[in-house]
XYZ file of C-alpha atoms in Angstrom:
545
model
C 0.000 0.000 0.000
C 1.269 3.508 -0.752
C 2.627 5.279 2.288
C 3.131 2.063 4.279
C 6.682 1.293 5.339
C 7.688 -2.217 6.300
C 10.735 -2.621 8.516
C 12.746 -5.737 9.265
C 11.639 -5.606 12.898
C 7.959 -5.866 11.876
C 8.478 -8.968 9.698
C 7.810 -12.443 10.954
C 11.043 -14.174 12.022
C 10.568 -16.974 9.503
C 9.975 -14.547 6.606
C 12.967 -12.398 7.521
C 15.255 -15.446 7.814
C 14.037 -16.809 4.490
C 14.819 -13.537 2.711
C 18.326 -13.521 4.196
C 18.946 -17.049 2.941
C 17.689 -16.189 -0.537
C 19.907 -13.110 -0.698
C 22.924 -15.107 0.479
C 22.365 -17.749 -2.209
C 21.915 -15.113 -4.928
C 25.186 -13.428 -3.990
C 27.059 -16.713 -3.948
C 25.606 -17.687 -7.325
C 26.692 -14.354 -8.829
C 30.304 -15.009 -7.752
C 30.304 -18.723 -8.587
C 33.089 -19.664 -10.907
C 34.904 -16.341 -10.641
C 38.637 -16.279 -9.918
C 39.557 -15.405 -6.338
C 41.841 -12.430 -5.708
C 43.955 -11.989 -2.583
C 45.850 -8.727 -1.956
C 48.691 -9.008 0.560
C 50.956 -6.233 1.813
C 54.618 -7.032 2.352
C 55.368 -7.195 6.061
C 57.980 -4.905 7.509
C 58.218 -1.177 8.221
C 55.214 -1.287 10.502
C 52.918 -3.266 8.204
C 50.388 -5.371 10.113
C 48.021 -8.005 8.825
C 45.375 -7.675 11.533
C 44.546 -3.976 11.040
C 44.896 -1.187 8.500
C 48.417 0.065 7.931
C 49.090 3.803 7.857
C 51.150 5.326 5.057
C 52.456 8.854 4.686
C 53.909 11.006 1.946
C 56.706 9.306 -0.041
C 56.097 5.976 1.690
C 56.452 2.842 -0.410
C 53.516 0.434 -0.544
C 54.626 -3.056 -1.551
C 52.746 -6.295 -1.801
C 51.419 -9.018 -4.057
C 48.183 -9.921 -5.799
C 47.440 -13.666 -5.905
C 44.846 -14.938 -8.400
C 43.386 -18.442 -8.401
C 40.679 -19.674 -10.799
C 38.353 -22.606 -9.980
C 38.366 -23.671 -13.638
C 40.226 -22.734 -16.811
C 39.374 -19.109 -17.521
C 40.348 -16.910 -20.436
C 41.072 -13.239 -19.688
C 42.106 -10.120 -21.542
C 44.318 -8.316 -19.020
C 45.006 -7.753 -15.308
C 45.112 -4.308 -13.711
C 46.622 -3.360 -10.343
C 46.191 0.259 -9.258
C 46.499 2.499 -6.203
C 43.387 4.706 -6.107
C 42.316 7.723 -4.086
C 38.638 8.689 -4.239
C 36.381 11.292 -2.625
C 32.664 10.546 -2.267
C 30.125 13.185 -1.238
C 26.357 13.449 -1.109
C 24.296 16.447 0.013
C 20.645 16.232 1.021
C 18.524 19.376 0.847
C 14.907 19.785 1.899
C 12.550 21.294 -0.644
C 9.395 23.358 -0.222
C 7.265 20.225 -0.578
C 7.623 17.882 2.427
C 7.217 14.748 0.288
C 10.002 15.758 -2.105
C 13.698 15.669 -1.226
C 16.700 16.524 -3.352
C 20.100 14.855 -3.210
C 23.244 15.731 -5.130
C 26.163 13.330 -5.259
C 29.740 13.590 -6.474
C 32.679 11.215 -6.869
C 36.187 12.480 -7.534
C 39.001 10.074 -8.345
C 41.941 12.363 -7.650
C 44.668 9.701 -7.628
C 45.198 6.650 -9.833
C 48.630 5.012 -10.014
C 48.797 1.949 -12.242
C 51.259 -0.887 -11.730
C 52.789 -1.869 -15.077
C 52.681 -5.637 -15.767
C 54.962 -6.901 -18.492
C 53.799 -9.400 -21.100
C 56.301 -11.968 -19.861
C 54.626 -12.018 -16.429
C 51.241 -12.952 -17.907
C 50.453 -16.531 -18.980
C 50.517 -17.261 -22.694
C 47.921 -17.848 -23.960
C 45.811 -15.576 -21.748
C 44.254 -18.353 -19.718
C 44.148 -18.994 -15.983
C 44.687 -22.707 -15.317
C 42.287 -24.234 -12.785
C 43.788 -24.489 -9.294
C 47.005 -22.676 -10.194
C 47.881 -19.498 -8.261
C 49.370 -16.585 -10.166
C 51.266 -13.997 -8.110
C 51.892 -10.443 -9.314
C 53.988 -8.035 -7.192
C 53.225 -4.324 -6.977
C 55.066 -1.248 -5.715
C 53.550 2.205 -5.255
C 54.938 5.413 -3.792
C 52.585 7.846 -2.082
C 53.278 11.067 -4.048
C 54.086 14.468 -2.619
C 51.511 16.221 -4.781
C 48.726 15.352 -7.166
C 49.036 15.879 -10.891
C 47.509 19.087 -12.336
C 44.848 16.997 -14.056
C 43.435 16.160 -10.603
C 42.078 19.712 -10.291
C 41.010 21.034 -13.681
C 38.029 23.129 -12.584
C 38.143 26.903 -12.204
C 39.478 28.214 -8.889
C 39.687 31.709 -7.459
C 43.481 31.874 -7.055
C 46.702 29.922 -7.456
C 46.782 29.465 -3.683
C 43.491 27.551 -3.799
C 44.787 25.393 -6.647
C 47.960 24.612 -4.694
C 45.906 23.453 -1.710
C 43.803 21.229 -3.973
C 47.033 19.650 -5.250
C 47.939 18.284 -1.810
C 46.962 14.735 -0.934
C 43.933 14.731 1.372
C 44.021 12.335 4.337
C 41.812 9.272 4.712
C 38.521 10.465 6.157
C 35.079 9.228 7.111
C 35.702 5.477 6.875
C 35.014 3.801 10.245
C 37.087 0.788 9.169
C 40.246 2.898 8.860
C 39.973 5.907 11.170
C 42.196 5.609 14.209
C 45.732 5.205 15.495
C 47.495 1.922 14.790
C 45.151 -0.914 15.668
C 42.744 1.296 17.628
C 39.705 2.503 15.711
C 38.641 6.026 16.693
C 36.042 8.504 15.511
C 37.572 11.012 13.085
C 34.609 13.406 13.504
C 33.571 13.149 9.842
C 29.965 12.723 8.662
C 28.744 9.851 6.523
C 28.117 12.412 3.767
C 31.846 12.725 3.014
C 34.491 10.036 2.573
C 38.063 9.925 1.317
C 39.252 6.383 0.655
C 42.587 4.997 -0.566
C 42.815 1.400 -1.744
C 44.880 -1.088 -3.709
C 42.558 -2.448 -6.395
C 43.070 -5.502 -8.603
C 40.840 -6.248 -11.562
C 40.638 -9.041 -14.149
C 39.042 -8.132 -17.460
C 37.622 -10.519 -20.046
C 36.777 -10.224 -23.731
C 33.133 -10.958 -24.524
C 32.785 -12.612 -27.914
C 29.037 -12.000 -27.973
C 29.275 -8.245 -28.406
C 33.040 -7.673 -28.685
C 33.245 -5.650 -25.471
C 35.567 -5.860 -22.463
C 33.875 -6.719 -19.160
C 35.138 -7.073 -15.591
C 35.480 -10.730 -14.694
C 36.517 -10.214 -11.055
C 37.862 -7.423 -8.894
C 38.856 -6.778 -5.310
C 40.317 -3.936 -3.304
C 42.181 -3.542 -0.036
C 41.886 -0.248 1.782
C 44.909 1.465 3.284
C 45.081 4.406 5.649
C 46.907 7.452 4.261
C 48.145 10.164 6.633
C 50.073 12.596 4.399
C 52.531 15.098 5.809
C 51.135 18.628 6.107
C 53.256 21.665 6.873
C 51.945 24.547 8.919
C 50.475 27.239 6.677
C 50.698 31.017 7.267
C 48.019 32.528 9.535
C 44.643 33.094 7.928
C 43.820 36.460 6.413
C 40.529 37.069 8.184
C 37.740 39.158 6.721
C 36.407 41.677 9.281
C 32.843 40.845 8.221
C 33.337 37.090 8.686
C 31.327 36.022 11.715
C 33.006 32.622 11.728
C 35.911 33.996 13.764
C 36.250 36.590 16.483
C 39.848 37.301 17.475
C 39.125 40.565 19.315
C 36.272 41.632 21.543
C 35.490 44.646 23.749
C 33.104 44.700 26.698
C 32.051 47.609 28.916
C 32.342 46.845 32.624
C 30.199 48.618 35.222
C 30.810 49.059 38.945
C 27.405 47.675 39.784
C 23.925 47.139 38.478
C 22.874 50.780 38.880
C 26.325 52.353 39.147
C 28.614 54.031 36.651
C 31.141 52.505 34.280
C 34.318 50.903 35.565
C 36.011 50.772 32.169
C 36.360 48.702 29.000
C 37.918 45.257 28.873
C 39.586 44.167 25.617
C 40.556 40.558 24.840
C 42.261 39.303 21.716
C 44.120 36.214 20.649
C 46.462 35.611 17.703
C 46.405 32.337 15.836
C 48.560 29.891 17.841
C 51.166 27.543 16.481
C 49.769 24.449 14.841
C 49.130 21.188 16.609
C 51.400 18.591 14.978
C 50.302 14.982 14.523
C 53.151 12.421 14.632
C 54.072 10.593 11.444
C 52.454 7.414 10.174
C 53.402 4.100 11.845
C 55.022 5.931 14.735
C 54.993 4.371 18.182
C 54.829 7.794 19.815
C 51.297 8.038 21.137
C 52.068 10.996 23.374
C 50.044 14.132 23.879
C 49.641 16.554 20.969
C 49.869 20.020 22.470
C 50.433 23.678 21.696
C 49.935 26.986 23.532
C 47.581 29.837 22.807
C 47.843 33.362 24.136
C 45.150 35.800 25.208
C 46.172 39.440 25.484
C 43.999 41.494 27.824
C 43.720 45.248 28.103
C 41.653 47.286 30.526
C 40.952 50.959 29.764
C 39.645 52.497 33.027
C 36.851 55.026 32.985
C 38.754 57.143 35.562
C 42.108 57.084 37.302
C 40.760 55.329 40.381
C 39.304 52.357 38.496
C 41.169 49.028 38.545
C 40.713 45.911 36.404
C 37.797 43.650 37.351
C 38.521 40.265 38.946
C 38.869 37.443 36.418
C 37.130 34.108 36.858
C 37.713 31.047 34.686
C 38.697 30.230 31.118
C 36.958 27.412 29.232
C 38.633 26.052 26.097
C 36.805 24.134 23.377
C 37.722 22.878 19.909
C 35.213 23.132 17.108
C 35.783 20.607 14.319
C 34.122 21.549 11.017
C 33.936 19.337 7.924
C 32.749 21.105 4.774
C 31.633 18.969 1.853
C 30.286 19.822 -1.577
C 28.773 17.941 -4.490
C 30.356 20.437 -6.914
C 34.040 21.417 -7.174
C 34.782 24.509 -5.084
C 36.182 27.727 -6.498
C 37.449 29.048 -3.147
C 37.578 28.305 0.559
C 34.331 27.090 2.147
C 32.345 29.324 4.491
C 29.180 29.109 6.547
C 27.746 32.149 4.780
C 27.564 30.228 1.476
C 25.446 27.403 2.885
C 22.182 29.338 2.720
C 22.079 29.891 -1.035
C 24.271 27.072 -2.408
C 22.405 23.749 -2.374
C 25.566 21.825 -3.228
C 27.289 22.792 0.033
C 27.087 20.997 3.356
C 28.626 21.379 6.812
C 29.010 19.014 9.740
C 30.617 20.171 12.966
C 31.237 18.949 16.484
C 32.540 20.772 19.546
C 34.930 19.092 21.972
C 35.618 20.407 25.471
C 39.363 20.605 26.081
C 39.972 22.236 29.472
C 38.811 24.697 32.105
C 41.224 26.717 34.195
C 41.075 29.407 36.857
C 42.639 32.712 35.822
C 41.907 34.720 38.977
C 45.636 34.948 39.675
C 46.454 36.645 36.344
C 48.860 39.519 36.899
C 47.849 42.963 35.632
C 50.534 45.462 34.640
C 49.878 49.187 34.732
C 50.949 50.928 31.531
C 51.457 54.605 30.923
C 49.920 56.486 28.033
C 53.321 56.476 26.296
C 53.131 52.669 25.970
C 49.846 52.837 24.080
C 50.416 51.404 20.580
C 49.469 53.449 17.538
C 49.010 52.535 13.906
C 52.651 53.479 13.236
C 53.797 50.974 15.847
C 52.194 48.126 13.931
C 54.513 48.439 10.946
C 57.087 46.190 12.598
C 55.076 43.727 14.586
C 55.214 40.052 15.284
C 53.969 37.714 12.562
C 51.557 36.133 15.011
C 49.452 39.280 14.744
C 49.682 39.602 10.977
C 46.153 38.405 10.398
C 44.299 39.373 13.556
C 42.588 42.457 12.170
C 38.853 42.506 12.648
C 38.061 46.187 12.719
C 39.919 47.575 9.726
C 42.960 48.554 11.816
C 45.779 46.547 13.291
C 45.021 44.991 16.656
C 48.437 44.801 18.237
C 52.050 45.832 17.972
C 55.228 43.871 18.475
C 54.941 44.125 22.289
C 51.646 42.232 22.310
C 49.633 45.170 23.685
C 46.211 45.421 22.038
C 45.130 48.696 20.517
C 43.017 50.965 22.666
C 39.281 50.471 22.957
C 36.799 52.959 21.571
C 36.333 54.344 25.123
C 40.010 54.966 25.815
C 40.604 58.380 27.451
C 44.293 58.685 26.614
C 45.432 57.955 30.165
C 47.001 54.978 31.912
C 45.706 51.479 31.236
C 46.344 47.868 32.337
C 47.520 44.778 30.422
C 47.752 41.066 31.144
C 48.715 37.937 29.226
C 47.215 34.477 29.707
C 48.900 31.323 28.407
C 46.386 28.654 27.456
C 47.587 25.042 26.993
C 45.778 23.250 24.168
C 45.870 19.445 24.130
C 44.010 17.179 21.731
C 41.965 14.405 23.387
C 43.239 10.892 22.733
C 39.790 9.358 22.280
C 39.392 10.940 18.841
C 41.278 10.636 15.571
C 42.303 13.987 14.119
C 43.359 14.726 10.548
C 45.326 17.766 9.364
C 43.681 20.966 8.224
C 43.152 20.514 4.479
C 41.151 21.790 1.523
C 40.418 19.546 -1.455
C 38.109 19.983 -4.430
C 35.090 18.546 -2.592
C 35.979 18.197 1.112
C 37.638 20.485 3.666
C 38.480 20.169 7.349
C 39.065 23.260 9.536
C 39.415 23.808 13.284
C 38.457 26.704 15.541
C 39.603 27.328 19.105
C 36.791 28.640 21.295
C 37.923 30.558 24.404
C 35.321 31.765 26.926
C 36.727 34.080 29.578
C 34.484 34.891 32.542
C 34.703 38.138 34.509
C 33.304 38.978 37.947
C 31.307 42.036 36.901
C 27.930 42.495 38.647
C 26.837 45.193 36.237
C 27.172 43.062 33.104
C 24.341 40.848 31.869
C 26.745 38.381 30.269
C 30.024 38.593 32.237
C 32.083 36.670 29.686
C 34.182 37.301 26.594
C 34.014 34.731 23.826
C 36.867 34.458 21.320
C 36.834 32.217 18.236
C 40.368 31.814 16.921
C 41.438 29.714 13.917
C 43.907 26.954 14.688
C 45.669 24.531 12.386
C 46.554 20.880 12.715
C 49.678 19.838 10.815
C 51.225 16.385 10.383
C 54.750 15.020 10.270
C 55.840 12.530 7.664
C 56.893 8.987 8.488
C 60.540 8.120 9.060
C 60.732 6.008 5.896
C 58.852 8.621 3.867
C 61.194 11.405 4.973
C 64.226 9.317 4.035
C 62.736 8.528 0.621
C 62.007 12.215 0.049
C 65.593 13.195 0.884
C 66.952 10.507 -1.422
C 64.624 11.632 -4.220
C 65.731 15.261 -3.822
C 69.378 14.215 -3.901
C 68.853 12.180 -7.071
C 67.023 15.084 -8.669
C 69.833 17.467 -7.734
C 72.499 15.167 -9.182
C 70.460 14.710 -12.375
C 70.011 18.461 -12.733
C 73.735 19.084 -12.336
C 74.524 16.398 -14.913
C 72.056 17.885 -17.381
C 73.561 21.338 -16.874
C 77.042 20.020 -17.717
C 75.937 18.601 -21.074
C 73.421 21.295 -22.022
C 74.724 24.191 -24.192
C 74.515 27.504 -22.360
C 72.779 29.179 -25.295
C 69.988 26.614 -25.420
C 67.526 26.377 -22.526
C 66.188 22.884 -21.672
C 62.559 22.353 -22.640
C 60.052 22.568 -19.797
C 58.508 19.360 -18.478
C 54.742 19.838 -18.351
C 53.868 16.233 -17.437
C 55.449 15.252 -14.183
C 57.166 18.299 -12.771
C 60.894 18.551 -12.033
C 62.729 15.262 -11.727
C 59.834 13.108 -13.004
C 60.133 11.763 -16.582
C 57.100 12.359 -18.730
C 56.996 8.726 -19.848
C 56.696 7.428 -16.285
C 53.788 9.767 -15.603
C 52.004 8.763 -18.779
C 52.199 5.039 -18.088
C 51.773 4.980 -14.309
C 49.100 7.626 -13.724
C 45.533 7.309 -14.897
C 43.598 10.543 -15.350
C 41.320 11.343 -12.415
C 37.722 12.180 -13.106
C 34.638 13.696 -11.552
C 31.275 11.998 -11.547
C 28.442 14.304 -10.575
C 24.819 13.314 -10.154
C 22.052 15.876 -10.385
C 19.447 16.239 -7.627
C 17.171 13.247 -7.380
C 13.582 14.211 -6.720
C 11.889 11.505 -4.701
C 8.166 11.404 -4.084
C 6.732 8.505 -2.094
C 9.874 6.508 -2.754
C 9.835 6.902 -6.563
C 12.747 8.559 -8.336
C 11.531 10.989 -11.001
C 14.767 12.314 -12.492
C 18.335 11.124 -12.286
C 21.292 11.537 -14.587
C 25.055 11.734 -14.365
C 27.672 13.632 -16.308
C 31.453 13.292 -16.351
C 33.339 16.522 -15.789
């Protein structure tokens, strides 16, 4: 009947069990007679067989693919590839309650193909029943993606460079974690980034002359690429996502006059750094944030109000999109762009008492001006929220709007920031479809009886970076040394009057031929919104971009 939903819990036990048995038999029948494929990773360098192995930038992934056929089977070719894929879907409610729209996107940003020589394949192309064929493979996790991985229009070269970095594994509950411990990586089911070794056997169909897939299998691997700390964000004063400076008027009492104005601001702290892949160091991941306080008294007799506590929280935001992004994601774009989605969680980090913070009385001569901000610390380079600079090199915030030009007070609070160990964190990254950003929320309470909300709330951007693995770092150094030696040798035999031709395929030090034969072109697959009414799909199509 239309509108009636039948769940498994409402079925009779015998009916439900019968359907399970039928489905099991159908699946077994579909795979009957197909060759079996086993993908094994070479042990060593931290590789484990009982849980997913983590790999980082420039790590080598080695292993074998074993194929066994139950009966003599002809085949066309065998493919072994290392794939990286992003999968996103966005659900949006429409004006009609019975109609929902969903947009989906799949982006294969990485595809490295293992070359198999003709001599390694049986001749003729037939798998003998009961015989096991073993094919080795070797892949290197690249430093960057090829330019063909991001061919859509972007707003700047900086955005394109960020899209060229390898994104980390994300959103797969089978892989998220540290070593053999599975942990929540705070990603929604709407966004996934998966890396896998995939083996496929293809067969020629004489009936229609086409090539079909005879059997395939994949083995997922966890990729934790190295990410360097990026420069501080250039914040837009109108962006409500962050608040690095705040002013609050403090009164002496509920019906008394003003005590003064309290100013709090915080620069972007140093990044939290995740240890490299396959490391045994499971220590605390920490950094320190600073809060600079300034109190502008209403008169000479006023003193700073007593401080209370400081609560620290970490907001984890995952942006996902079913269409390639042209710039950085923002909450303001979610209202009018149906292809954008956001999932965020807030984690409590710590709470500390700051009543013992030491205030320092400053004279009017120490008050920073706009000229003082010309040579200031880089930590304050992007803390402007009001159209003027917020601090000078001494760390003293600029005066409040109520400053009288007299003496004032300053204080500095050091805030330890430590990531909880019951979650799995990935670096801050921006890819074509998925982004992960972090915000440090600092709530400072003040003992002010004349203030309705005696607290100052700062929202400061913070980055999470990642180290490379020991083996990956050694491979990267060796690759740079080989590239340097090759460049010097080429310079010795290249005439000075003739410049060497540019290499547009693989970048410096990578032969064009190796890129052409080992890298398959990534692709986008985008599905238009599917309009569903009472469970029936009205429109659905896909287009390759």
